[in-house]
Tab-separated table of C-alpha atoms in Angstrom:
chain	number	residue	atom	x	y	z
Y	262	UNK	CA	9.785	-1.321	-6.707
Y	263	UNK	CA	10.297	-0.525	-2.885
Y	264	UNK	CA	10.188	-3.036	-0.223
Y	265	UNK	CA	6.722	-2.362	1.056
Y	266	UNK	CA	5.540	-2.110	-2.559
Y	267	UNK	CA	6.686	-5.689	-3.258
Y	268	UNK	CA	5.102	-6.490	0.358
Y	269	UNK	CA	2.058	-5.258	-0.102
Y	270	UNK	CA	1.707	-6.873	-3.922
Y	271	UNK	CA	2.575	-10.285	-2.035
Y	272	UNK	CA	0.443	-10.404	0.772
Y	273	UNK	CA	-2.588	-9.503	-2.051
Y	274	UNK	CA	-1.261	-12.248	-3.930
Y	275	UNK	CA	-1.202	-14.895	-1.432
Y	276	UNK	CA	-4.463	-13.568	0.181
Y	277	UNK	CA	-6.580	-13.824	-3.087
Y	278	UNK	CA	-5.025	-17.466	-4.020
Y	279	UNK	CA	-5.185	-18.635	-0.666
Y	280	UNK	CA	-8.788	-17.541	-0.847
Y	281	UNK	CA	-9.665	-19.463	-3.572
Y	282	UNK	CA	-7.954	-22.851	-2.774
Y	283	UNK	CA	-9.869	-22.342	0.464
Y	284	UNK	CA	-13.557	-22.411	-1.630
Y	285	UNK	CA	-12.604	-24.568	-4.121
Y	286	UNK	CA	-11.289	-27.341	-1.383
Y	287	UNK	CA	-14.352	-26.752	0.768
Y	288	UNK	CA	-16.636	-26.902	-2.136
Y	289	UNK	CA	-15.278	-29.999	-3.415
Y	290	UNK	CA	-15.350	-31.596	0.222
Y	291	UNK	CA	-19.190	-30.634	-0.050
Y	292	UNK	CA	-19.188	-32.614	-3.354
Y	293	UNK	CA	-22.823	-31.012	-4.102
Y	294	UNK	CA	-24.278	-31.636	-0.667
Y	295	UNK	CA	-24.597	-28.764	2.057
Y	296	UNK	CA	-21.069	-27.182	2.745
Y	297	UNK	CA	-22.081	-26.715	6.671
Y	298	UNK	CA	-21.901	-30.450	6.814
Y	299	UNK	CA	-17.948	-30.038	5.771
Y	300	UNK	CA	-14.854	-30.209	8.445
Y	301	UNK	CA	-14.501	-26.885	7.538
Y	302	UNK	CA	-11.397	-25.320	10.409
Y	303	UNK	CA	-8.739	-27.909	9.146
Y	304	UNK	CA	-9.301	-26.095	5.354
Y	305	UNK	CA	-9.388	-22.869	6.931
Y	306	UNK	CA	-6.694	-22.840	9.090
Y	307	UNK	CA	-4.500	-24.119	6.385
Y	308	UNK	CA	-5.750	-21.334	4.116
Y	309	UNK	CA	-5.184	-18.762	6.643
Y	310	UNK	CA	-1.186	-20.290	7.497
Y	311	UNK	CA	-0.568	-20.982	3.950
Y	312	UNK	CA	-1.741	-17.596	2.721
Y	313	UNK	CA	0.902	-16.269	5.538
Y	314	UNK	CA	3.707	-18.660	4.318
Y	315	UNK	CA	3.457	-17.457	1.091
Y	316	UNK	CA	3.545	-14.053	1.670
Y	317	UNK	CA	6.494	-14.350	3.421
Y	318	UNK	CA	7.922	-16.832	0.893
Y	319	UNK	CA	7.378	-14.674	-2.234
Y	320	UNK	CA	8.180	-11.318	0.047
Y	321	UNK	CA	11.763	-12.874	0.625
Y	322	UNK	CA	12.455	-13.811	-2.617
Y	323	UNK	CA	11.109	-10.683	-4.489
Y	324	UNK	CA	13.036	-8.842	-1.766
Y	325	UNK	CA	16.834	-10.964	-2.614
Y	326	UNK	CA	16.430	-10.934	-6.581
Y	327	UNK	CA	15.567	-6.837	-5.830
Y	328	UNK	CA	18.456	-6.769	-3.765
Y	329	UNK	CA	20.937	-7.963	-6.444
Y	330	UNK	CA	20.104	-5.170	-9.053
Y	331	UNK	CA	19.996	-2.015	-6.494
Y	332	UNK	CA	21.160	-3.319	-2.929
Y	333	UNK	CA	19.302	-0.103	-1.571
Y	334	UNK	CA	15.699	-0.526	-2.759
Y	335	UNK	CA	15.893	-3.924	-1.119
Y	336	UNK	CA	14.994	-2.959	2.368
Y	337	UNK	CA	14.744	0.974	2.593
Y	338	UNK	CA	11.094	2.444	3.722
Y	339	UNK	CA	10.354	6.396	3.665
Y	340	UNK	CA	7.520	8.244	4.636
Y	341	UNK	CA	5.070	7.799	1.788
Y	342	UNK	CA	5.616	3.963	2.436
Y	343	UNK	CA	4.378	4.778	6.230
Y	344	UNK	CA	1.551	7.435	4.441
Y	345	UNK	CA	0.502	4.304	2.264
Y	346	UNK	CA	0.563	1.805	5.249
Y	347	UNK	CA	-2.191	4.180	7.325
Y	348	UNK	CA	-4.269	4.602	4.420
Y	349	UNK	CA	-4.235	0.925	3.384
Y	350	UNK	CA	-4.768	0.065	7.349
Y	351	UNK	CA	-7.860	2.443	7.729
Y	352	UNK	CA	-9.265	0.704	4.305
Y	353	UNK	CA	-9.015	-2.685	6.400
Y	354	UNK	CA	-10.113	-1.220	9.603
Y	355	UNK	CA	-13.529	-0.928	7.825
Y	356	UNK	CA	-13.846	-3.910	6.270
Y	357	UNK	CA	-13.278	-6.005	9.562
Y	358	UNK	CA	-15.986	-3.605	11.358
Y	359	UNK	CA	-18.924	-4.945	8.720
Y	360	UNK	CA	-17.458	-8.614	9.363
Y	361	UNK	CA	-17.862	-7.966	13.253
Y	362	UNK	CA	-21.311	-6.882	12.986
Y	363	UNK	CA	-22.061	-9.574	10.585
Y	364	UNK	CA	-20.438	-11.982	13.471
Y	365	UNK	CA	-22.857	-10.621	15.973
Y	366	UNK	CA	-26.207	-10.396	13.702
Y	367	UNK	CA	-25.332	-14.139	12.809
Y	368	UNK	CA	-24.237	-14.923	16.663
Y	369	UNK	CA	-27.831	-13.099	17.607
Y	370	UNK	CA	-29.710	-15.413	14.918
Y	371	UNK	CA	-27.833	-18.427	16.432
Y	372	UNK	CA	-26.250	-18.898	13.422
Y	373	UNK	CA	-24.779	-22.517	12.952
Y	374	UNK	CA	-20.824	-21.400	13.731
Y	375	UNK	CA	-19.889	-22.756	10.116
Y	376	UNK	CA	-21.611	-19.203	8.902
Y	377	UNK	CA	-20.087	-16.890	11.747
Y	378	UNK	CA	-16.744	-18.461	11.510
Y	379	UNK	CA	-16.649	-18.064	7.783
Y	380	UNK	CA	-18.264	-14.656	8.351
Y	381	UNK	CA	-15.358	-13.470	10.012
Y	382	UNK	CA	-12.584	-15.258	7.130
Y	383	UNK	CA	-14.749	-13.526	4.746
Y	384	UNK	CA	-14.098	-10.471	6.825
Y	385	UNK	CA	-10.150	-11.138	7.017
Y	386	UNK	CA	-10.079	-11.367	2.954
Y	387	UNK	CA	-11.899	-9.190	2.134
Y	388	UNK	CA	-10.310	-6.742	4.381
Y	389	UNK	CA	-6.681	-7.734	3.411
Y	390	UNK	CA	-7.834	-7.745	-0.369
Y	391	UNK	CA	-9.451	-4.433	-0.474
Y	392	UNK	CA	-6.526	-2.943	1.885
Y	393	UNK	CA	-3.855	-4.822	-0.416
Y	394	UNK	CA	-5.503	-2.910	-3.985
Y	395	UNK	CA	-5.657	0.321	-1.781
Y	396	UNK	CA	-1.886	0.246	-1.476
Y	397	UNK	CA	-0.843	-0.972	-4.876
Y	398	UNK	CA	-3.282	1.205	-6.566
Y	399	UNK	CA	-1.370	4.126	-4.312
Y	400	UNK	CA	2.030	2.743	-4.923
Y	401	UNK	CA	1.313	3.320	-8.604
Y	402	UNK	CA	-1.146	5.989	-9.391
Y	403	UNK	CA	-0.170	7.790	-6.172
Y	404	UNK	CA	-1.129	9.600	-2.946
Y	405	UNK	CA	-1.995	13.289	-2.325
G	28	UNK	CA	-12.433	10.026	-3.951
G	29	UNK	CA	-9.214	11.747	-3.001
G	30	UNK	CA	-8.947	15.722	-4.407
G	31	UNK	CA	-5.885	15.793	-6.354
G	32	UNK	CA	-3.463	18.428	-5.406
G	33	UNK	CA	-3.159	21.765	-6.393
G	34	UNK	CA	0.698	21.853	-5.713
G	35	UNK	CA	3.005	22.146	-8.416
G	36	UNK	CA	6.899	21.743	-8.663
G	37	UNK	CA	9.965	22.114	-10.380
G	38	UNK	CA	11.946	19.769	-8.474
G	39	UNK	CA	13.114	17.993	-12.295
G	40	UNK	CA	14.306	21.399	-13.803
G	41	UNK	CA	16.431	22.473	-10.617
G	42	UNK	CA	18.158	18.705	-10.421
G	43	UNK	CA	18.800	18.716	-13.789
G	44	UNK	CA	20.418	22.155	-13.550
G	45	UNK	CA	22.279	20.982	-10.793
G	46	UNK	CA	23.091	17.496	-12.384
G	47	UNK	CA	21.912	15.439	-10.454
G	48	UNK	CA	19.905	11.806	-10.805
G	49	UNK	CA	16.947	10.737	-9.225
G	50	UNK	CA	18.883	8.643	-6.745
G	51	UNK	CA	21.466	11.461	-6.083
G	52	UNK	CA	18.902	13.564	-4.750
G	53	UNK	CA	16.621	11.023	-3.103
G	54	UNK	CA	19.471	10.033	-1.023
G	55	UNK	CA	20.857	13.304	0.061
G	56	UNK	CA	17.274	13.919	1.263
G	57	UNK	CA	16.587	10.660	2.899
G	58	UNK	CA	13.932	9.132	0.747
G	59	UNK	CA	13.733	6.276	-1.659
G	60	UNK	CA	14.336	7.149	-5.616
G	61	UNK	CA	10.766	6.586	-6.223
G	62	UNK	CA	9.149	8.551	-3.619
G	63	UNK	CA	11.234	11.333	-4.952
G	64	UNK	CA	9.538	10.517	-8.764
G	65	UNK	CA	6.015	10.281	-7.110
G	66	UNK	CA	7.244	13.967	-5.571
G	67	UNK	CA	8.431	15.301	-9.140
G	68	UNK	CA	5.005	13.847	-11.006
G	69	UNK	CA	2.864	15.744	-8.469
G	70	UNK	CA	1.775	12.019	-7.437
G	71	UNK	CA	2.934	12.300	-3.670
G	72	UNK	CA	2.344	15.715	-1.865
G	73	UNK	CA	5.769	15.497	0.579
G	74	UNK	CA	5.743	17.075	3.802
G	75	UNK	CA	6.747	20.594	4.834
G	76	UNK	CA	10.148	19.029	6.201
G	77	UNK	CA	10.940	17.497	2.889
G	78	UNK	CA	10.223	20.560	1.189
G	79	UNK	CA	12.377	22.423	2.780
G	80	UNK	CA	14.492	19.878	2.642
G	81	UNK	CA	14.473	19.926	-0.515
G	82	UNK	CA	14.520	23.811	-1.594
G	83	UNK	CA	17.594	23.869	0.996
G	84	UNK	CA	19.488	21.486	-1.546
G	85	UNK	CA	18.915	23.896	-4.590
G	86	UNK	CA	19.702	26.938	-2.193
G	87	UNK	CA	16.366	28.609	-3.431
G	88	UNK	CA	13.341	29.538	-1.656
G	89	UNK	CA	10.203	27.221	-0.781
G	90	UNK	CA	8.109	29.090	-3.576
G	91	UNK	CA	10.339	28.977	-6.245
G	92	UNK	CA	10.574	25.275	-6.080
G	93	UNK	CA	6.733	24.553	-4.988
G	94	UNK	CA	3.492	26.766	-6.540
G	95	UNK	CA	-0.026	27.280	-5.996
G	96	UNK	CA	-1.649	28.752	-8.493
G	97	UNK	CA	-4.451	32.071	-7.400
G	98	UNK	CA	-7.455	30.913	-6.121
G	99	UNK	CA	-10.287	32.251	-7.980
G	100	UNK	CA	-12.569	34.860	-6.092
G	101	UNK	CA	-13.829	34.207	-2.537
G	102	UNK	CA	-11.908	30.495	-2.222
G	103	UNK	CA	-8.933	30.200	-0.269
């Protein structure tokens, strides 16, 4: 596996199961009542950095046990890694344009900002997740 | 829903006339082994610099290493 294969696996990784500690901590801060009534940036923000952390975490040591059975597949890129990368990025792209819009229909509805900013996480997973399958999906069924 | 391509090769046959491995020819060409497999399985179309690229490595012509089949009538 190449070295943006293995990044692109661990960024979807981290993404989806920073994603999920971030609902199941908020709903359990709710404990049944509304979740809008939750301190909900401290959980976010920590979902967002840890999510990052990981990534990096799991991209370093993927990338050092890769690097011990073929020293060159630990760090070397071609062009179908940077044909990948655009096609995974335009994926994204679209994905944070329907978050923006939903940030400014909410924002026009005066929203409470519990809604808009979790709009725009929503937006930032999703995006990440759908761009992250994109490239793993291409990394292994391929690209023409 | 991409169009798969049209593009065949014979990339495997001509290395494995010439004896080489995956890796041999992936590096003389400046890619990583498995782009060169995605290249070989008709999974990754590569671009017209690789291609000659790689047809200069064999010392044979762009067609002879790359085909197309005929289009039927009236389609390009």
């Amino acid at each position: 596996m190449v070295y943006h294969e293995r990044t692109a696996w661990s960024a979807l990784l981290s993404t989806v199961l920073g994603v999920s500690v971030y609902v199941v901590l908020l709903l359990a801060a709710a404990g049944g009542g509304p979740v809008v009534a939750v301190d909900w940036w401290p959980l976010m923000l920590a979902a967002i950095g840890g999510s990052i952390a990981l990534s990096i975490l799991l991209s370093v040591v993927w990338g050092v046990i890769a690097g011990r059975r073929d020293r060159d597949e630990a760090t070397v890129s071609d062009l179908r890694d940077r044909d990948i990368a655009r096609m995974g990025g335009r994926v994204e792209h679209a994905f944070l344009v329907i978050a923006g819009l939903g940030v400014i229909v909410l924002c026009a509805v005066r929203a409470d900002v519990f809604w808009i900013a979790n709009m725009m996480f929503a937006g930032f997973a999703v995006s990440s997740v759908v761009g992250g399958l994109a490239r793993v999906i291409a990394y292994r069924r391929g690209l023409v | 829903m991409v169009k798969p391509t049209r593009v065949t090769n014979a990339i495997r046959a001509h290395r494995e006339e010439a004896g080489m491995t995956q890796a041999d020819l992936a590096r003389r060409i400046g890619v990583t082994r498995q782009t060169l497999n995605a290249i070989e399985q008709g999974k990754y179309s590569p671009t017209l610099e690789l291609a000659f690229q790689l047809a200069r490595v064999f010392g044979v012509a762009l067609e002879e290493l790359f085909h197309y089949p005929d289009a039927p009538e009236g389609q390009a």
